[in-house]
Coordinates of C-alpha atoms in Angstrom, one line a residue:
X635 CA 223.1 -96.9 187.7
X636 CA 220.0 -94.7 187.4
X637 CA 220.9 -92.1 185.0
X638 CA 218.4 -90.1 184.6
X639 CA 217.2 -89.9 188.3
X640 CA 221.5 -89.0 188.6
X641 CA 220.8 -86.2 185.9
X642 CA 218.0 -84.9 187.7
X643 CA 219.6 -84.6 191.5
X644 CA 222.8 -82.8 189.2
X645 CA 220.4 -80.5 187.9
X646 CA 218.7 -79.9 191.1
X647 CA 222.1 -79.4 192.8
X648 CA 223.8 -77.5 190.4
X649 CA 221.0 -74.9 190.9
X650 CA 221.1 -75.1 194.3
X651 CA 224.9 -74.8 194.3
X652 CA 225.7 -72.2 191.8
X653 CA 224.3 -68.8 193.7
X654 CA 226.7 -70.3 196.6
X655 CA 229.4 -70.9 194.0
X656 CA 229.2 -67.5 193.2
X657 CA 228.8 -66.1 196.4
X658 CA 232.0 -68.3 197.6
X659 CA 234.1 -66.8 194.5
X660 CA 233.7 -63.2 195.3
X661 CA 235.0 -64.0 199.2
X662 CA 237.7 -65.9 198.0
X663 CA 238.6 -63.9 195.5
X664 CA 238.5 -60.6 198.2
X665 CA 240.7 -62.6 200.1
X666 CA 242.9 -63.3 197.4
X667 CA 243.2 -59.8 196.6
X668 CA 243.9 -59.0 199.9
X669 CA 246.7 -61.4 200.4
X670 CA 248.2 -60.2 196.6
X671 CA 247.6 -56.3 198.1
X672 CA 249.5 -56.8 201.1
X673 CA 252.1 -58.9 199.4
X674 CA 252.7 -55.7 197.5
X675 CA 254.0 -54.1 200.6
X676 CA 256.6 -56.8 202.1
X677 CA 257.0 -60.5 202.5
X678 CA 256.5 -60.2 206.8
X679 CA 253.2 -58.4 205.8
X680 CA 251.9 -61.6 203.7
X681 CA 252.8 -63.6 206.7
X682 CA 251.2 -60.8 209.3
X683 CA 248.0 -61.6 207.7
X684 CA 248.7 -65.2 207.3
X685 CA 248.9 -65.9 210.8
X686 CA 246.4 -63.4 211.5
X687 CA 244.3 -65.4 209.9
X688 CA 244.7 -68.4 211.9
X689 CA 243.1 -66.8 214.5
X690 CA 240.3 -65.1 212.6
X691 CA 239.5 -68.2 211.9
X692 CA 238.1 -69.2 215.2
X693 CA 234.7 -67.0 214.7
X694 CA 234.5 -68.0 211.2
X695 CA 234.7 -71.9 212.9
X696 CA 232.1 -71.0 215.3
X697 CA 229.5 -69.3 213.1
X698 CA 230.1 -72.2 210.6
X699 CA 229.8 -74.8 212.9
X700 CA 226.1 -73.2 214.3
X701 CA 225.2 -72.6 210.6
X702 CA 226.0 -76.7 210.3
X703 CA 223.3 -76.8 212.8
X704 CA 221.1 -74.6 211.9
X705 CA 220.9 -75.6 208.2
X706 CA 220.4 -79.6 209.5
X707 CA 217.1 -78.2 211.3
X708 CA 216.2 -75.8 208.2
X709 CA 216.3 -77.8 205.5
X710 CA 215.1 -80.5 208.0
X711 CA 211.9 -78.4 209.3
X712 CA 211.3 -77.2 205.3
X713 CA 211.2 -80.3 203.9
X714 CA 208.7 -81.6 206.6
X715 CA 206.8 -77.8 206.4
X716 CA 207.2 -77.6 210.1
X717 CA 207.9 -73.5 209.5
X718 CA 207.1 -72.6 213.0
X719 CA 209.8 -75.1 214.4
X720 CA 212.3 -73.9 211.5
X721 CA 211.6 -70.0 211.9
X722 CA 212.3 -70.4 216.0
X723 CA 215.8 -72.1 215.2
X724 CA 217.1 -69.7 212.9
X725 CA 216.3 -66.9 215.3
X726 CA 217.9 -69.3 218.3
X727 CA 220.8 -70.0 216.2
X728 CA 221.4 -66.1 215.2
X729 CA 221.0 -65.1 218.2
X730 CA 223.6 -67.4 220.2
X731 CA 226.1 -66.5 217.4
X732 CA 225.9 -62.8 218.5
X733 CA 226.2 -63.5 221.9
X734 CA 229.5 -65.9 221.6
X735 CA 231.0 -63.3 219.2
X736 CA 231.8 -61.0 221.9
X737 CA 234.5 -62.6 223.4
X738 CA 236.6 -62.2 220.3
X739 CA 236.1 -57.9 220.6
X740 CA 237.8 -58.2 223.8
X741 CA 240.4 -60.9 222.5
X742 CA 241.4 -58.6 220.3
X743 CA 241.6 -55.8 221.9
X744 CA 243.8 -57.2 224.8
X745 CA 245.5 -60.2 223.2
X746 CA 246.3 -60.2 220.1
X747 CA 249.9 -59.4 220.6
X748 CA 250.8 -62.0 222.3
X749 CA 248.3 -64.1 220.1
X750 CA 250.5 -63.2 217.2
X751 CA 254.1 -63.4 219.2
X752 CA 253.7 -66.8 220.1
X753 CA 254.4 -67.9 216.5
X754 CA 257.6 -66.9 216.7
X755 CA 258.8 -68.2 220.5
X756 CA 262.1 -70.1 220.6
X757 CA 262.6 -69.1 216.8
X758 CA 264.7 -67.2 215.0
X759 CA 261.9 -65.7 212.6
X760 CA 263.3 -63.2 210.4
X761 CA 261.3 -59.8 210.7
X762 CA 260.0 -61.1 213.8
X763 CA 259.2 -57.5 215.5
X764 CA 257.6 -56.4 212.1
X765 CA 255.3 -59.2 212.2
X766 CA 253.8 -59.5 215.5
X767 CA 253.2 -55.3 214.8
X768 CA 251.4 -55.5 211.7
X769 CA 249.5 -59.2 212.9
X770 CA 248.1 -58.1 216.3
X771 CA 247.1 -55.1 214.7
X772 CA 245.3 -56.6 211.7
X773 CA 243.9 -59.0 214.1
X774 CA 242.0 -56.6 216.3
X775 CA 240.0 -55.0 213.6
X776 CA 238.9 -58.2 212.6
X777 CA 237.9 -59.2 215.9
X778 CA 236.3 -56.2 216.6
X779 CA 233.2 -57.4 214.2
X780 CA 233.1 -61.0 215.0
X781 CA 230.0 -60.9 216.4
X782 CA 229.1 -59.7 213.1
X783 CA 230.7 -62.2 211.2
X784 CA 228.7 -65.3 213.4
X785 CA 225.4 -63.6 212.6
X786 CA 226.1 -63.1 208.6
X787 CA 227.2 -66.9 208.7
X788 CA 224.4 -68.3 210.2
X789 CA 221.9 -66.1 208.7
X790 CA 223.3 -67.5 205.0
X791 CA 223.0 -70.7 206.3
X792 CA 219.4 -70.3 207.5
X793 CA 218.5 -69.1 204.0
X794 CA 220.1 -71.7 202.4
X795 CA 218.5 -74.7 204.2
X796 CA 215.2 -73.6 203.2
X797 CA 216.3 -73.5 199.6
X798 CA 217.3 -70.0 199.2
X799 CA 220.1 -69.7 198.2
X800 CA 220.2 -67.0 195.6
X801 CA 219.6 -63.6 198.2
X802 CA 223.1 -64.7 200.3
X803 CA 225.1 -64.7 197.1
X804 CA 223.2 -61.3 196.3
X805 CA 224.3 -59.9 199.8
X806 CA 227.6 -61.4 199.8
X807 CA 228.6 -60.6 196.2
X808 CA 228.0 -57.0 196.8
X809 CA 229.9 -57.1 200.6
X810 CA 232.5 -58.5 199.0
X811 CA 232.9 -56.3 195.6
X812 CA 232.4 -53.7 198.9
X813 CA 235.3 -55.2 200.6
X814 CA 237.7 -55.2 197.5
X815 CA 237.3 -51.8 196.7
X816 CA 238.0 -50.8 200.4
X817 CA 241.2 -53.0 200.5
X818 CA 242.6 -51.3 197.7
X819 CA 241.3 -48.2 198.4
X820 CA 242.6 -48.0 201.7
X821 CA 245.0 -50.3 201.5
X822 CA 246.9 -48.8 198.7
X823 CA 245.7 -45.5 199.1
X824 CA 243.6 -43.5 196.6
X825 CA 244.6 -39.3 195.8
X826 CA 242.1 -38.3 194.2
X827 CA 239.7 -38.4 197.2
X828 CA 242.0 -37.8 199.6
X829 CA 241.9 -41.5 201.2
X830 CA 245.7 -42.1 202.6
X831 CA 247.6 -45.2 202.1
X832 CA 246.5 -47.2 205.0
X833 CA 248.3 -50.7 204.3
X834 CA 247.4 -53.8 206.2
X835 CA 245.3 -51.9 208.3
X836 CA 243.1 -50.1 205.3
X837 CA 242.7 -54.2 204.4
X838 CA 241.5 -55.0 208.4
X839 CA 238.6 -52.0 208.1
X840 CA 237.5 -53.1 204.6
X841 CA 237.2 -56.7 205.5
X842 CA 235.4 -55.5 209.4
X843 CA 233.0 -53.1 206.9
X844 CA 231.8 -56.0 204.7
X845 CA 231.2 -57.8 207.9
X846 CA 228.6 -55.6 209.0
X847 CA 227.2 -55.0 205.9
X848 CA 225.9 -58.6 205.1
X849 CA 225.0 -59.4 208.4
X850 CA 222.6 -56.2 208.8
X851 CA 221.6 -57.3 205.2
X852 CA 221.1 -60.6 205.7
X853 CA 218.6 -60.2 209.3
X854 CA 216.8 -57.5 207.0
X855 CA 216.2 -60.4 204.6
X856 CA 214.7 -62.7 207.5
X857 CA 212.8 -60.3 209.0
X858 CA 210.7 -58.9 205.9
X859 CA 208.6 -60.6 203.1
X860 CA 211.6 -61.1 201.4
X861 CA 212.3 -64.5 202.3
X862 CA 209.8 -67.4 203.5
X863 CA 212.0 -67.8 206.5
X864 CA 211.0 -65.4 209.4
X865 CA 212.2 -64.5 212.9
X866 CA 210.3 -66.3 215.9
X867 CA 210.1 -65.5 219.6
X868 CA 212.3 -68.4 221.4
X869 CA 210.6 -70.5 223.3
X870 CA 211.2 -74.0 222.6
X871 CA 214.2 -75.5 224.6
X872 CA 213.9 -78.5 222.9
X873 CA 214.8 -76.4 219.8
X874 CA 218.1 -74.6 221.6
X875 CA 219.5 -78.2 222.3
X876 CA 219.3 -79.7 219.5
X877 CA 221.2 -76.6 217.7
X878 CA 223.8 -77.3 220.2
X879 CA 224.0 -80.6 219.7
X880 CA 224.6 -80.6 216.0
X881 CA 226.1 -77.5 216.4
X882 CA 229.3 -78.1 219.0
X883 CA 231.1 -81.2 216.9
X884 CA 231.2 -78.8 214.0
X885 CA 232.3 -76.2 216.3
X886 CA 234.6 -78.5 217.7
X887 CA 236.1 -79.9 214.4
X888 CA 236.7 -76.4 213.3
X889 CA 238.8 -75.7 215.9
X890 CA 240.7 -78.8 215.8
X891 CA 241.5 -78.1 212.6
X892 CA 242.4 -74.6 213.7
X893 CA 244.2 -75.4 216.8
X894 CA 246.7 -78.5 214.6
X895 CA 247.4 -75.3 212.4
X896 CA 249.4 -73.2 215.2
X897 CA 252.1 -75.6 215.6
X898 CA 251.9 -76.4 211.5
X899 CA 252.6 -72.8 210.9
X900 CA 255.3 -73.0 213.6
X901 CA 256.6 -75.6 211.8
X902 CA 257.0 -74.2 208.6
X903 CA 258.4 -71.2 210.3
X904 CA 261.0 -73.4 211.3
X905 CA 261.9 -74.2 207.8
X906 CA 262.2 -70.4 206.8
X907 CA 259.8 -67.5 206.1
X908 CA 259.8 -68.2 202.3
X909 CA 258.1 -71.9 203.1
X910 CA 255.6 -70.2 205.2
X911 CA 254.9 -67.4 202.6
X912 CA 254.6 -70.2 199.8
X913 CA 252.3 -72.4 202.0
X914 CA 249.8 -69.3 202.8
X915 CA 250.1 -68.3 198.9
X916 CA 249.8 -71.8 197.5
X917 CA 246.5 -72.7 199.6
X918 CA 245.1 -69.6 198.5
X919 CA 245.4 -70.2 195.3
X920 CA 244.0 -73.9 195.7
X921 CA 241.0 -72.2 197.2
X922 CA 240.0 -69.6 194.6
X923 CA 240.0 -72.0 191.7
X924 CA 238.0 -74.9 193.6
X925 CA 236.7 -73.7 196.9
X926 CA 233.6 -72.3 195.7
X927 CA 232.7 -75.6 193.9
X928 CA 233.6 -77.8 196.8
X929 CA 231.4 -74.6 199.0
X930 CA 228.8 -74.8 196.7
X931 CA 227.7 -78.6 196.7
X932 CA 228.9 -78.8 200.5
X933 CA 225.7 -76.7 200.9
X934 CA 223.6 -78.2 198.4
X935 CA 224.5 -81.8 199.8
X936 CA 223.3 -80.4 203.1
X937 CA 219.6 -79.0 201.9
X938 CA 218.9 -82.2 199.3
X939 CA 220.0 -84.4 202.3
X940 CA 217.9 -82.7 204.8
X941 CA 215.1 -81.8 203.0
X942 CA 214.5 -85.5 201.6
X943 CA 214.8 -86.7 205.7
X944 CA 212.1 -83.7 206.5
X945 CA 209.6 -85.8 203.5
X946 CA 210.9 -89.3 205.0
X947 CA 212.8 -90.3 202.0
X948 CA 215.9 -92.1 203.5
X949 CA 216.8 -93.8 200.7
X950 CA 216.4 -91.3 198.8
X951 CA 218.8 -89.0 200.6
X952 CA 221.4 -91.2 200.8
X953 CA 221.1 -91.9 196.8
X954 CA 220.5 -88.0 196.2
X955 CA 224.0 -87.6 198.8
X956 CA 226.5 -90.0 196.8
X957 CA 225.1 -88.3 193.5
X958 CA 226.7 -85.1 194.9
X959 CA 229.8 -86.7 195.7
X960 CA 230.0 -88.3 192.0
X961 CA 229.2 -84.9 190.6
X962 CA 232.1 -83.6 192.7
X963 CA 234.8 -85.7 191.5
X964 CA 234.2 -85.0 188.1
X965 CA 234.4 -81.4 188.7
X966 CA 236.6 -80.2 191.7
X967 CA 238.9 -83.4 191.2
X968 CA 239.2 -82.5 187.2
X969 CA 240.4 -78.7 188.4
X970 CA 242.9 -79.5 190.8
X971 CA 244.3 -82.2 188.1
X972 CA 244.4 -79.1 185.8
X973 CA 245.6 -76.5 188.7
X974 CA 248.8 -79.0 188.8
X975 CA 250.1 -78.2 185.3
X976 CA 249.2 -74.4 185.5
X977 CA 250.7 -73.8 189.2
X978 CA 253.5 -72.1 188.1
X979 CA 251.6 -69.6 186.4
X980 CA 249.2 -68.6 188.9
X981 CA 251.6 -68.1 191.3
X982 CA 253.1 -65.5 189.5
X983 CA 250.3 -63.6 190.1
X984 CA 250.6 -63.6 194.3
X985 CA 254.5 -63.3 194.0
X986 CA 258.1 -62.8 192.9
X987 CA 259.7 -63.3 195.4
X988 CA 262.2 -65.9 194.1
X989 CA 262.9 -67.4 197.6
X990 CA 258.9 -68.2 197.7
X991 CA 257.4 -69.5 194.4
X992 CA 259.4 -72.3 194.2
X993 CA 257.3 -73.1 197.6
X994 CA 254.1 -71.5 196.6
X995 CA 254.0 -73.6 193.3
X996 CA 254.4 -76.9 195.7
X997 CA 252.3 -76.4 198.0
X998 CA 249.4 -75.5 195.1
X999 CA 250.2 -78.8 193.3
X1000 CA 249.9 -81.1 196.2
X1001 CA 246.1 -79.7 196.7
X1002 CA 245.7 -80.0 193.3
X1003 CA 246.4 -83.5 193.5
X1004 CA 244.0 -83.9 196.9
X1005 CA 241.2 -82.4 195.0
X1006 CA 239.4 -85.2 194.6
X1007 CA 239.7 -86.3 198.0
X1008 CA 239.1 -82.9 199.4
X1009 CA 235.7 -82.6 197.8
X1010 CA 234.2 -86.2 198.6
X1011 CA 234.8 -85.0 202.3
X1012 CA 233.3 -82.0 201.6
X1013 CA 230.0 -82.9 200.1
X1014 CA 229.7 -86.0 202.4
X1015 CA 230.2 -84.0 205.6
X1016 CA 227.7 -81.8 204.2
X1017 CA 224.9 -84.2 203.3
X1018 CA 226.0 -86.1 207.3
X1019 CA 225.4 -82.0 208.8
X1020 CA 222.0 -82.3 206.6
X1021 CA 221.2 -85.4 208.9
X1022 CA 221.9 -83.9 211.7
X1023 CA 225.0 -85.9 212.1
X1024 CA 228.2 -84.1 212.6
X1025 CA 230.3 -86.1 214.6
X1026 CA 232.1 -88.5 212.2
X1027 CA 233.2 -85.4 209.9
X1028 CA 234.5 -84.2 213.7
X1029 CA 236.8 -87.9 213.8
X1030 CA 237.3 -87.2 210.4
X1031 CA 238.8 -84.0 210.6
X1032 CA 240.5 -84.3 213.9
X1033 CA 242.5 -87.7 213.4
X1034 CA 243.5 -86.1 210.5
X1035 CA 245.0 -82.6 210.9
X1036 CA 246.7 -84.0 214.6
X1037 CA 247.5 -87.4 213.3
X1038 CA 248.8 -86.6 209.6
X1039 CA 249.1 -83.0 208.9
X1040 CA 251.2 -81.9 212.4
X1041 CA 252.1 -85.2 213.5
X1042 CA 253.5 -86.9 209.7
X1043 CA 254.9 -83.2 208.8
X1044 CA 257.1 -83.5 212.4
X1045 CA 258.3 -86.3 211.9
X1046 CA 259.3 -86.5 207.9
X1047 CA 259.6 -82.6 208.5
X1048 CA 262.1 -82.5 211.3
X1049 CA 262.8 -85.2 213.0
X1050 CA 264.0 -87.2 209.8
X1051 CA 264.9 -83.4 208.3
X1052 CA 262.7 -83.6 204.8
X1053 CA 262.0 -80.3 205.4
X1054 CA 258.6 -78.5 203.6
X1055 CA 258.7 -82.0 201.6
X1056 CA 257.6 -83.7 205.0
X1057 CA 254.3 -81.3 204.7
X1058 CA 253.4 -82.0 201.2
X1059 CA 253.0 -85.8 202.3
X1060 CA 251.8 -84.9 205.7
X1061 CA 249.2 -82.8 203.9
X1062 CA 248.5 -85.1 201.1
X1063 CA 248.1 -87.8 203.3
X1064 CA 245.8 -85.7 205.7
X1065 CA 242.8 -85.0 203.3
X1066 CA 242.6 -88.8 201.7
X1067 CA 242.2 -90.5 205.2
X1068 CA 239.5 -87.7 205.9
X1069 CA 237.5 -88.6 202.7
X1070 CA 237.5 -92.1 203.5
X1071 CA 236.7 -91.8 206.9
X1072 CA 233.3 -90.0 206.2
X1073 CA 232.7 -92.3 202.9
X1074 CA 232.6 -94.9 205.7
X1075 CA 230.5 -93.2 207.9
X1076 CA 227.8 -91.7 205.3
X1077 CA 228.1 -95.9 203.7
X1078 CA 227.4 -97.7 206.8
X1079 CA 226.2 -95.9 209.5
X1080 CA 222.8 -95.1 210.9
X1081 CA 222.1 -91.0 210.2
X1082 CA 218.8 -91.4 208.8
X1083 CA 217.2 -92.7 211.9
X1084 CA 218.7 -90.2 214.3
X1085 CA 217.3 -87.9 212.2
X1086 CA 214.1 -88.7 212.0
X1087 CA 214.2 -88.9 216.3
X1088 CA 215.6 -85.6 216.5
X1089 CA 212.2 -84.8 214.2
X1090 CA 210.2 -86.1 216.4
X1091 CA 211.9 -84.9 219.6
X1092 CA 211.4 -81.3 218.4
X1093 CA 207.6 -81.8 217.0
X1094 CA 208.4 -81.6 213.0
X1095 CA 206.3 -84.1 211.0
X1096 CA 208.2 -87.3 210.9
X1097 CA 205.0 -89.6 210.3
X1098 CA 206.1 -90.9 207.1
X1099 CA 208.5 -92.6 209.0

């Protein structure tokens, strides 16, 4: 083992990794707030936004999965100094974000009722009424900036695959201390200057504000000196499909994951509202304390890989790649070993509801224990996206969510009647096949040369080849 070439990628990758680190813990943390605001006004309120959520979700799973592409080509195009070819696919891949968030508007305008109702069909969900009211009406104000949301995702992701990936996290952090103060502004209310007491739906418009602010932020970044990426005419079809290309099996994987969810939630319905309220509340707090490490070197994985393919150092990205991944484990997997012993008291925090923490502080321990797992699937699906190749992390996820998560939870859950125990193994079991799946594929298979053609294909320097 090469130590000091080791020390060096950490270094480079923790400073990558921290402005995204801290850019991820303000979002989760508004999130977090938002789900401990709104469990101060009743349990079917926590679950409103819960499945809510679900659907918001699908935007956030396209706009990630065309930021997958468009960081591949930016980090690609940067590391090659192709500027012209990586300026037209950020400005290709912003604006097909905006165009593919409308849909969502008029989804949730028209459909989020029934979006939300569906949950609950055949079931006798407690508060049923309550929920599908507060959901659908959460959902709506969500929609109603997903457009938004697909360009401030993509734009981050531009930014970052150049090697920038400090003015996000400056734009983010202050969106989200905006969307915190908003939520409990108008969530709670506020007397003083008159602001009512709003409830779930004061949490929708502070979370639809932030949405707009870092995208408008974020564009305002590209377009002036501020950053060295800039906006470019489109003109290159070449360009266009190979965002799609890279883009749709991220897409696609996100809404796999997405889609297996809806029946997961469904099942955990089944088992009561309290297992459903502890599942929502015990992933959440999973994903404060490690998401935005496992974010973080997801997106530094992405640039180092990328970048080292755009100077036509294959060996070197795959070394610089598993580096990440050791780095991972010693960190993520050492906080969800910690997050086991300490569940209990974070979920005091989110809850009291007696019927729930016993549920909450389950659910938390069993992604404690998959940290490890979760983050070596993380940072090697990042540093496959930074090659370009995105369909194994798709196999991955897929198999996965359908073949463990829903269909291991069904069958322990309900048809052999283990109850919520049948999704902590169905769950547990879910995120170790998906890290060896992608250790296999980033190990043996051939990314490096497909990115190097897609290089070519698209006229970045790939001579070195």
């Amino acid at each position: 083992m090469d130590w000091p070439r080791v020390r060096a990628v950490w270094k480079r990758v923790i400073s990558l990794a921290w402005p995204v680190m801290a850019e991820q813990t303000f979002r989760t943390l508004m999130r977090t707030v938002d789900i401990v605001i709104t469990a101060t006004f009743n349990p079917a309120s926590v679950v409103a936004i819960g499945l809510a959520d679900l659907y918001a979700r699908l935007p956030l799973r396209i706009g990630l999965g065309l930021g997958g592409g468009t960081i591949a080509l930016s980090s690609q195009d940067s590391g090659a100094a192709a500027d012209a070819n990586r300026d037209e696919a950020i400005t290709q891949g912003i604006l097909l974000g905006a165009l593919l968030g409308i849909p969502f508007v008029l989804f949730g305008f028209f459909l989020s009722e029934s979006a939300i109702r569906v949950f609950g069909a055949g079931q006798n969900v407690e508060n049923l009424g309550r929920v599908v009211r507060l959901g659908s009406t959460y959902l709506a104000i969500i929609f109603a900036t997903a457009p938004a949301r697909h360009v401030a995702l993509i734009a981050a992701r531009a930014l970052q695959g150049t090697g920038d990936t400090r003015t996000p996290m400056y734009v983010n952090v202050v969106a989200n201390a905006m969307n915190i103060l908003g939520s409990l502004a108008l969530g709670l209310g506020f007397a003083p200057l008159g602001i009512p007491r709003l409830k779930i739906v004061g949490v929708g418009l502070a979370t639809a504000g932030a949405n707009v602010f870092t995208a408008a932020m974020l564009c305002l970044a590209i377009w002036t000196d501020w950053s060295d990426a800039s906006f470019s005419l489109p003109k290159d079809w070449i360009i266009a499909k190979q965002l799609v290309v890279v883009s749709t099996p991220k897409v696609a994987e996100g809404f796999a994951s997405t889609a297996a969810e809806f029946p997961f939630n469904a099942i955990l319905l089944g088992f009561g509202q309290p297992v459903n309220a502890g599942f929502q509340i015990g992933r959440r707090m999973y994903q404060q304390v490690t998401g935005p490490l496992s974010r973080g070197y997801n997106v530094a994985a992405s640039v180092v890989v990328g970048q080292r393919l755009g100077e036509g150092d294959a060996d070197g990205a795959r070394f610089e790649g598993w580096a990440v991944a050791g780095l991972g484990l010693l960190t993520v997997g050492g906080v969800g070993v910690g997050l086991v012993f300490v569940a209990d008291a974070f979920v005091s925090l989110f809850t009291s509801n007696p019927a729930t923490v016993g549920y909450a502080v389950a659910f938390a321990q069993v992604y404690g224990v998959c940290g490890a797992a979760l983050v070596v699937f993380s940072v090697l699906s990042g540093g496959l996206q930074g090659a370009s190749e995105t369909r194994i992390p798709l196999v991955a996820r897929t198999s996965g969510v359908f073949g463990l998560q829903l269909g291991l939870t069904y069958l322990l859950g309900v048809v052999l009647g283990w109850g919520a125990t049948g999704a902590y193994v169905g769950i547990a079991a879910t995120y170790v096949w998906m890290a060896l799946i992608v250790a296999a594929g980033f190990h043996f298979t051939g990314w490096a040369g497909r990115a190097a053609e897609m290089m070519e294909e698209r006229g970045s320097d790939a001579s070195t080849w």
